[in-house]
Coordinates of N, CA and C in Angstrom, one line a residue:
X1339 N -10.5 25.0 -2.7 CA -11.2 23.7 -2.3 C -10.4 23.0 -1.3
X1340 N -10.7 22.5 0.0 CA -10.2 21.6 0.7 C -9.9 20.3 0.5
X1341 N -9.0 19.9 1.0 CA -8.5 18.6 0.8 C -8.5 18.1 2.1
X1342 N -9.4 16.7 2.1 CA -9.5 15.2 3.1 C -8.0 14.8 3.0
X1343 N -8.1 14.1 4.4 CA -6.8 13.6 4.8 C -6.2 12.5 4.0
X1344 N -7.6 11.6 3.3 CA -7.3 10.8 2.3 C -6.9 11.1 1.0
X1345 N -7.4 12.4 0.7 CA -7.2 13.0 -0.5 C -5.5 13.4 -0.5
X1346 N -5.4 14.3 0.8 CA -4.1 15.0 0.6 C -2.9 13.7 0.6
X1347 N -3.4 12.2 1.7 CA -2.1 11.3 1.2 C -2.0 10.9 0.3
X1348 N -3.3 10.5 -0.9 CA -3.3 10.0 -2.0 C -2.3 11.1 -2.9
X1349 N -2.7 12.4 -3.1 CA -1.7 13.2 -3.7 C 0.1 13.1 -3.3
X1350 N 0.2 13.1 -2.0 CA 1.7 13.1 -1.5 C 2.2 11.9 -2.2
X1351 N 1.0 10.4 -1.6 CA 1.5 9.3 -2.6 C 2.4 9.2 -4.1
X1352 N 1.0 10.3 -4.8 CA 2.2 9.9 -6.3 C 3.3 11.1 -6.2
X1353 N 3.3 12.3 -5.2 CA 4.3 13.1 -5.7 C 5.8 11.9 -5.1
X1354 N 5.4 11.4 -3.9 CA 6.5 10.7 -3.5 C 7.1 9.1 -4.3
X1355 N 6.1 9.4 -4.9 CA 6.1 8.1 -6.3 C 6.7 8.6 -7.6
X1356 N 6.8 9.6 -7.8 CA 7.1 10.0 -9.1 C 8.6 9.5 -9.7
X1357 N 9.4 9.1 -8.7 CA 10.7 8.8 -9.0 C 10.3 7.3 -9.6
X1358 N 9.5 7.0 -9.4 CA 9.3 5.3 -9.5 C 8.2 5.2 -11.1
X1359 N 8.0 6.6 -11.3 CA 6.7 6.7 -12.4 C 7.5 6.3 -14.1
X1360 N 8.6 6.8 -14.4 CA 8.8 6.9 -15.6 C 9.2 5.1 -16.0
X1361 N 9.7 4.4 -15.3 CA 10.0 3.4 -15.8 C 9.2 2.5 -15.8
X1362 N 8.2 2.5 -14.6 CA 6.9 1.8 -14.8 C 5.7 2.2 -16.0
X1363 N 5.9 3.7 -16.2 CA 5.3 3.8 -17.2 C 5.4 3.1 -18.9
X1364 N 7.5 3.5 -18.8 CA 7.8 3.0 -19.9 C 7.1 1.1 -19.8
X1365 N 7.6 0.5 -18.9 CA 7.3 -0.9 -19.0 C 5.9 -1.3 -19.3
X1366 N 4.8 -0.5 -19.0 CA 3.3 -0.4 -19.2 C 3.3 -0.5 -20.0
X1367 N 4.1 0.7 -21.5 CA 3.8 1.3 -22.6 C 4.2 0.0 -23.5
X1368 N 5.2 -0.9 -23.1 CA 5.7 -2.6 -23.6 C 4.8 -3.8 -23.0
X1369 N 4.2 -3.1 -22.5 CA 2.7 -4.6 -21.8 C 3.2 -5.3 -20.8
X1370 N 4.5 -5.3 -19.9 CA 5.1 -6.0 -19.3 C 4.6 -5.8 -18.0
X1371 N 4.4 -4.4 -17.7 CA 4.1 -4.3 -16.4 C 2.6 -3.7 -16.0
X1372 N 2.6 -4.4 -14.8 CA 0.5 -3.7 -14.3 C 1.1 -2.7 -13.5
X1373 N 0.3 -1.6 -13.2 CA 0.9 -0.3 -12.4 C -0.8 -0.1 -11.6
X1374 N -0.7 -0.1 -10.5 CA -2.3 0.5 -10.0 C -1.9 1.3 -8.8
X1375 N -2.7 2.7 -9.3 CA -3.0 3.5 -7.9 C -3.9 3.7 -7.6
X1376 N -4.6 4.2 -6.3 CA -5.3 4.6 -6.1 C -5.6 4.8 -4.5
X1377 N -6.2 4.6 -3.2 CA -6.0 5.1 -2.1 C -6.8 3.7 -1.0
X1378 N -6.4 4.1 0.1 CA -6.0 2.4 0.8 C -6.9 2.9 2.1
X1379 N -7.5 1.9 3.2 CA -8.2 2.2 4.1 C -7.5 0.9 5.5
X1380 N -6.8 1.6 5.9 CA -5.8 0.9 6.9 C -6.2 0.9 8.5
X1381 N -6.1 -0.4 8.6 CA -6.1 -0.4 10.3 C -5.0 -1.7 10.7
X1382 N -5.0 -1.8 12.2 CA -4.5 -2.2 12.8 C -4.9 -2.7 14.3
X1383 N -4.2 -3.6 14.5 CA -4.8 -4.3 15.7 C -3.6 -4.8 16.5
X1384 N -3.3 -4.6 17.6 CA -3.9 -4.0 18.6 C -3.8 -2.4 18.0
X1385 N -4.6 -1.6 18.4 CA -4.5 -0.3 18.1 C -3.4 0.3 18.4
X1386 N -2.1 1.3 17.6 CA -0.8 2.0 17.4 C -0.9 3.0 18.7
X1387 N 0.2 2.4 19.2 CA 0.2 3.5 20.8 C 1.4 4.4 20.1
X1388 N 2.1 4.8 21.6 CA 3.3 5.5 21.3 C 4.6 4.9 21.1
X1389 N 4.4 3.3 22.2 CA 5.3 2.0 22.1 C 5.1 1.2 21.0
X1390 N 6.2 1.1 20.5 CA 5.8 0.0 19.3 C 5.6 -1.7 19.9
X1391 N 4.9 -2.4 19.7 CA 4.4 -3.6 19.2 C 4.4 -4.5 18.5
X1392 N 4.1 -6.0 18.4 CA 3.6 -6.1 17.3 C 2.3 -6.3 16.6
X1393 N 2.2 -6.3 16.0 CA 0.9 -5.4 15.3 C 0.0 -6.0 14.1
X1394 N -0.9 -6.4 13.7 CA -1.7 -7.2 12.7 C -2.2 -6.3 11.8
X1395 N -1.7 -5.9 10.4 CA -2.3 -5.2 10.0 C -3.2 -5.7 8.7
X1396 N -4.3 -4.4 8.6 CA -5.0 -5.2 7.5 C -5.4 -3.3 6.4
X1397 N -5.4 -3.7 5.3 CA -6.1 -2.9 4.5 C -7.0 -3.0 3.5
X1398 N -7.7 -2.3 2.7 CA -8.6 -2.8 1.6 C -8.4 -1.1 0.6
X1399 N -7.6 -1.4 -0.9 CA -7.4 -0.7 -1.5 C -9.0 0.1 -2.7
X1400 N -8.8 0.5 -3.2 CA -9.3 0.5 -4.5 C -8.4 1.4 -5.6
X1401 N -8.8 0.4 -5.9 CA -7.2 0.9 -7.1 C -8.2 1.1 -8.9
X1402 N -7.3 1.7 -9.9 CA -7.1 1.9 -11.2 C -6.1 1.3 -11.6
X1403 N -6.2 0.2 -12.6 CA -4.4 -0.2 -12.9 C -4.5 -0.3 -14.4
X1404 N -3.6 0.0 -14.7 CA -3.1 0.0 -16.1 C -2.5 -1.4 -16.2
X1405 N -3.1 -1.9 -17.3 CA -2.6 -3.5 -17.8 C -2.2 -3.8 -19.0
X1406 N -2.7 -2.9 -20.0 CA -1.6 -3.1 -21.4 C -2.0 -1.2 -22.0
X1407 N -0.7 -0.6 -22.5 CA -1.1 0.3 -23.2 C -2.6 0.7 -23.4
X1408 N -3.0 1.4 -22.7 CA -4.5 2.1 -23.1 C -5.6 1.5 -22.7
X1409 N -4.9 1.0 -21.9 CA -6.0 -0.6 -21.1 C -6.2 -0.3 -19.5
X1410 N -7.1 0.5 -18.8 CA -7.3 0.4 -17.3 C -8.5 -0.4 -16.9
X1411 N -8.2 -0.5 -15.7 CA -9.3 -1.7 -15.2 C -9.2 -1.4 -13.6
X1412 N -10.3 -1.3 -13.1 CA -10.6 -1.5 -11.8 C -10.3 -2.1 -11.0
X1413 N -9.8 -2.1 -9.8 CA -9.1 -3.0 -8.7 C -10.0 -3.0 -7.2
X1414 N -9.3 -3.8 -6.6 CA -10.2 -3.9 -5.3 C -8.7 -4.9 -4.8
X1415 N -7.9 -4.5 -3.5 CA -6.8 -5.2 -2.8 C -7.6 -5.3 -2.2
X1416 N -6.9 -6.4 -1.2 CA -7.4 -6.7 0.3 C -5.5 -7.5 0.6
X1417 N -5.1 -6.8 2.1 CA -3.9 -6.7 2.5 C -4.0 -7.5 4.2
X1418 N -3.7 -8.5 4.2 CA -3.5 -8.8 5.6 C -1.9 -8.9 5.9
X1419 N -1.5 -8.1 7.0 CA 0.3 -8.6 7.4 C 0.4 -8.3 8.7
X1420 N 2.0 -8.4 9.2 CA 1.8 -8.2 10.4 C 3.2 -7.6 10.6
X1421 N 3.5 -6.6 11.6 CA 4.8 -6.0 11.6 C 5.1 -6.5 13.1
X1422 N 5.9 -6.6 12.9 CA 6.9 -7.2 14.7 C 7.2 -5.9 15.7
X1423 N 6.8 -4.7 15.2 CA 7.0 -3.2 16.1 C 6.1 -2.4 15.1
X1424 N 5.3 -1.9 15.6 CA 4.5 -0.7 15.4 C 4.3 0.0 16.4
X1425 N 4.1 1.7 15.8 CA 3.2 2.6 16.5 C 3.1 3.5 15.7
X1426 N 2.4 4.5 16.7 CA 1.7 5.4 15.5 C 2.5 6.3 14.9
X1427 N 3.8 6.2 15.1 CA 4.8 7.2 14.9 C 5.2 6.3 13.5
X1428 N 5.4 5.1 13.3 CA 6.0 4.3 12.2 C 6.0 2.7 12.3
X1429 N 6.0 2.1 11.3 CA 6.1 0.7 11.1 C 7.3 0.1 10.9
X1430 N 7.9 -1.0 11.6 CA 9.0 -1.7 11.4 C 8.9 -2.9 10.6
X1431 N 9.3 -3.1 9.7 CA 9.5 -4.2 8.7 C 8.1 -4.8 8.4
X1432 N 6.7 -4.1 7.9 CA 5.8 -5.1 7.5 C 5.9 -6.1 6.8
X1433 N 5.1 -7.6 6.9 CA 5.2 -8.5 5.9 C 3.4 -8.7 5.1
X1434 N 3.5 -9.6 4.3 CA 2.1 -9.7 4.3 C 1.5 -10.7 3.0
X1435 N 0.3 -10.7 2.8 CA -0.3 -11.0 1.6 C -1.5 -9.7 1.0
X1436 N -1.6 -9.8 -0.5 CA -2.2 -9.0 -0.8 C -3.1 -9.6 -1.9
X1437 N -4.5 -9.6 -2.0 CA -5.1 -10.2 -3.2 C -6.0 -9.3 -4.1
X1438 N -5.6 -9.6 -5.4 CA -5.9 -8.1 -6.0 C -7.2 -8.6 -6.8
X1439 N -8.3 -8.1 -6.5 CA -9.5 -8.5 -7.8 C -9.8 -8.0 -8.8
X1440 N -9.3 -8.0 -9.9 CA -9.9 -7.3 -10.9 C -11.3 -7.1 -11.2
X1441 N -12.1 -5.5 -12.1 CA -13.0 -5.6 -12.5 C -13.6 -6.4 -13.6
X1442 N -12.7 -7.1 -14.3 CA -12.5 -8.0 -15.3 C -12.5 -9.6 -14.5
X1443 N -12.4 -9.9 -13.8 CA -12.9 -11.1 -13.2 C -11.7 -11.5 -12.8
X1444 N -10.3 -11.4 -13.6 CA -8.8 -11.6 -13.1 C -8.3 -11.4 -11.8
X1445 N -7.3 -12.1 -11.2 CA -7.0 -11.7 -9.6 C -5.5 -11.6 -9.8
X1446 N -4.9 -11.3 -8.7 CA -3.3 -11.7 -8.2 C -3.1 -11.8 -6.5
X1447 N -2.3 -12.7 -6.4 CA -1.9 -12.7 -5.1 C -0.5 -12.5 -4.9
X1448 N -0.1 -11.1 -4.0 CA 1.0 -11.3 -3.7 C 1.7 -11.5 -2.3
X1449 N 2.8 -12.2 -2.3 CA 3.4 -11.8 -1.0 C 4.9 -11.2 -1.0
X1450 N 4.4 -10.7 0.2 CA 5.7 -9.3 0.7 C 6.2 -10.1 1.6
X1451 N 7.6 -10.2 1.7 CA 9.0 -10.7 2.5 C 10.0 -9.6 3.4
X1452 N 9.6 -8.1 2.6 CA 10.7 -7.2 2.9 C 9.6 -6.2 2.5
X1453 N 10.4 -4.8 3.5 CA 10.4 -3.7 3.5 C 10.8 -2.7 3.8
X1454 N 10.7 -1.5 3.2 CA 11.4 -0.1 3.9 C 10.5 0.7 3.8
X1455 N 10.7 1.7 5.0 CA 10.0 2.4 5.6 C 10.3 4.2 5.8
X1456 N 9.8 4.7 5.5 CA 10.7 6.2 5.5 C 9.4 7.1 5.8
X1457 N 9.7 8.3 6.7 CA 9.2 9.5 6.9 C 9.3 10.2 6.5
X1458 N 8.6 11.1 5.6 CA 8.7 12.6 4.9 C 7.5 13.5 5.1
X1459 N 7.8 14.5 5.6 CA 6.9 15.6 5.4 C 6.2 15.5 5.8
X1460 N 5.7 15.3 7.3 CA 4.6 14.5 7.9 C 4.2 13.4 7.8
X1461 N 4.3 12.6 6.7 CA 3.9 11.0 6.0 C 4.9 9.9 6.3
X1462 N 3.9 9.1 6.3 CA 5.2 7.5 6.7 C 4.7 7.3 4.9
X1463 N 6.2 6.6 4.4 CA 5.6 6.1 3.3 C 6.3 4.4 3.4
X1464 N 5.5 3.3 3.2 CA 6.1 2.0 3.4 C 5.5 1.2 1.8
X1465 N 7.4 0.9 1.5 CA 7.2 0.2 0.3 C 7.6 -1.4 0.7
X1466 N 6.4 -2.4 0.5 CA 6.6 -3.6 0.2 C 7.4 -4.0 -0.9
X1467 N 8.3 -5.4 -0.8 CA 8.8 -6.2 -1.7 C 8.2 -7.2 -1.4
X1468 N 7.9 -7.7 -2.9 CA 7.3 -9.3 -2.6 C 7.5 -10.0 -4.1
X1469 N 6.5 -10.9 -4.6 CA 6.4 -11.6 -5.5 C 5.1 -12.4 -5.8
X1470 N 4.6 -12.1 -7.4 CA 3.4 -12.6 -7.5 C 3.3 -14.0 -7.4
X1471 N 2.4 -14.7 -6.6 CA 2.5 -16.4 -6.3 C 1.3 -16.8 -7.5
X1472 N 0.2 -16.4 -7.3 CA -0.9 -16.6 -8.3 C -1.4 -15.7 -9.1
X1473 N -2.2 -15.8 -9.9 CA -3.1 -15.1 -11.0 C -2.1 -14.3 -12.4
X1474 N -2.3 -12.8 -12.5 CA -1.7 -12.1 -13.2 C -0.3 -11.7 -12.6
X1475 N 0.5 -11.6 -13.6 CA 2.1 -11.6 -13.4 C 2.2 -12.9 -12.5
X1476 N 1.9 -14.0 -12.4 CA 2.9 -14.6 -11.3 C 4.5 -15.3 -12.1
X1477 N 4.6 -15.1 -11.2 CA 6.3 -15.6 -10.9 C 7.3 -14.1 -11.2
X1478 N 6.3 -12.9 -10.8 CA 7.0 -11.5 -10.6 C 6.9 -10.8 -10.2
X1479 N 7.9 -9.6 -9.5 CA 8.1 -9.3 -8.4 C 7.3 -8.1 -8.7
X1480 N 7.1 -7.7 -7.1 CA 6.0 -6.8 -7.1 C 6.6 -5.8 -6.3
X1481 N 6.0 -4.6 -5.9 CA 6.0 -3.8 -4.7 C 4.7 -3.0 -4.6
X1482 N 5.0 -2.8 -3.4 CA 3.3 -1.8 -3.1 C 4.0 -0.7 -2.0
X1483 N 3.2 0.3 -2.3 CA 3.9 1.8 -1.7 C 2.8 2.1 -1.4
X1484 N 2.2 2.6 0.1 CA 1.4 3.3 0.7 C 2.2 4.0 1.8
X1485 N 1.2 5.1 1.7 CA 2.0 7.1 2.0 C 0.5 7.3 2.8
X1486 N 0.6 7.1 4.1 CA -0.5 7.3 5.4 C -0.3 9.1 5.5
X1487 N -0.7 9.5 6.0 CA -0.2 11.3 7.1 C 0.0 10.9 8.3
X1488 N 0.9 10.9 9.1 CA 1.8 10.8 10.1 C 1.2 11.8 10.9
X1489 N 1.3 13.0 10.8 CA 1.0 14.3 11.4 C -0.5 14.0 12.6
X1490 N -1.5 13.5 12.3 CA -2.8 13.5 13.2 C -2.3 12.2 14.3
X1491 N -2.0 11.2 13.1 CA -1.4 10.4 13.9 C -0.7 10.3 15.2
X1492 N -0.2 11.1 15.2 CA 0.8 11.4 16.4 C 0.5 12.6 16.9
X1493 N -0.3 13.5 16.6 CA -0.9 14.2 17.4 C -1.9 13.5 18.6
X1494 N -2.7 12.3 18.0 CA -3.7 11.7 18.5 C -3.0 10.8 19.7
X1495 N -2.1 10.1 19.3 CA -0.5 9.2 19.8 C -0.1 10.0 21.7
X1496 N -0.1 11.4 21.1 CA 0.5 12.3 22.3 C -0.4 12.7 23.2
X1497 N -1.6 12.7 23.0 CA -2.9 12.7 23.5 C -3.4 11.4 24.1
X1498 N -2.6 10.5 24.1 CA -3.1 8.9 24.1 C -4.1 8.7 23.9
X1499 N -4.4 9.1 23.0 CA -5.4 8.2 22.1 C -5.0 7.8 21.0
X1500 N -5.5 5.9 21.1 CA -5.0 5.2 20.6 C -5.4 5.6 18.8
X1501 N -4.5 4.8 18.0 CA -4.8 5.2 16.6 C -5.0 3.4 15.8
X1502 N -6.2 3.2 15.2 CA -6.3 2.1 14.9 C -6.6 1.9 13.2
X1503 N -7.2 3.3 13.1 CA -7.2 3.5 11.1 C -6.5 4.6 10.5
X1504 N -5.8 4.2 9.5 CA -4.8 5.2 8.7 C -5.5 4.9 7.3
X1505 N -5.9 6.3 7.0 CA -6.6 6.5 5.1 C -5.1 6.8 4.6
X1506 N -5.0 6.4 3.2 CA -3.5 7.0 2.3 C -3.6 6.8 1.2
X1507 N -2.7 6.7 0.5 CA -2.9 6.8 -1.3 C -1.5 5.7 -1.1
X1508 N -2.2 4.9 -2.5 CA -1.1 3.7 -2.8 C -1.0 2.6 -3.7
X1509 N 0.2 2.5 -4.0 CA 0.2 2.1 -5.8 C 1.2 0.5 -5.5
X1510 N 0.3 -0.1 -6.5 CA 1.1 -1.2 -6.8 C 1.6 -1.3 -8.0
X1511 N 2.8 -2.4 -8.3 CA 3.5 -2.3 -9.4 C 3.9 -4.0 -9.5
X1512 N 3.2 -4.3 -10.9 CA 3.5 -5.9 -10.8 C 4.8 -5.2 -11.9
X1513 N 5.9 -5.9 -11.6 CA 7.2 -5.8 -12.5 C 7.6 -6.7 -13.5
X1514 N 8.1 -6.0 -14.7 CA 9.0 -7.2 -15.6 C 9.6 -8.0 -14.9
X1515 N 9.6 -9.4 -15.5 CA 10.6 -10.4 -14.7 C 11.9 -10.2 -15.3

């Protein structure tokens, strides 16, 4: 069976997540923490050259999250930020807001202050730090990890042609306080 480019980063997502899986899990299995994954639809404006920029980015997730032991519920993000250097090669320090809708009628809003950013295996993978301001968990810290494929990216980059949507897999984690 073949794998879409969305498919294969959503998979790299959790393999490159798995270091992050057991303790979120445990904290799920104590009700403390929301965990959502699922795969993200990213662009950017001005479109990702070869020079980095700065750059407005926006995404719209759909997620699965886990909210108390045995408890999942449907998500819908929506991610506006902006990074002070982009290109298609990688992102420099994104910041942002993110508002999460539950299928249950519940929201959260987070914002991101900080970031890191790392390349593996063809994939950029960029983890937000932030903090929930409104809704579910607020007044706790959050992160969000989206894992794009790099590889077409910059194929397309070297060809100059510009690159303005990145599909990927990616998980949020509202945290114990």
């Amino acid at each position: 069976m073949a794998v879409g480019r969305r498919g294969a980063a959503t998979a790299l997502c959790a393999v490159i997540l798995m270091g992050a899986g057991p303790a979120a899990a445990s904290a799920a299995r104590g009700g403390e923490a929301v965990v959502c994954t699922g795969s993200e639809e990213g662009s950017a404006d001005p479109s990702l050259g070869l020079l980095p920029r700065p750059t407005r980015i926006t995404g719209r997730s759909a997620y699965t999250c886990t909210t108390a032991p045995g408890r999942s519920v449907r998500a819908e993000g929506h991610f506006e930020g902006f990074s002070p250097a982009s290109s298609c090669i990688g992102t420099d320090a994104p910041a942002g807001v993110e508002t999460i809708r539950y299928a249950d009628g519940r929201t959260s809003v987070v914002r991101y202050g900080s970031a890191s950013v790392l390349r593996v295996a063809g994939a950029n993978a960029v983890r937000l730090h932030g903090e929930v301001t409104e809704g579910v968990g607020k007044g706790r810290p959050a992160r969000r990890t989206v894992v794009t494929l790099a590889r077409s990216a910059a194929v397309e980059c070297l060809a100059l042609m510009p690159v303005s949507h990145a599909p990927g897999g990616t998980q949020l984690e509202i945290l114990p306080s």
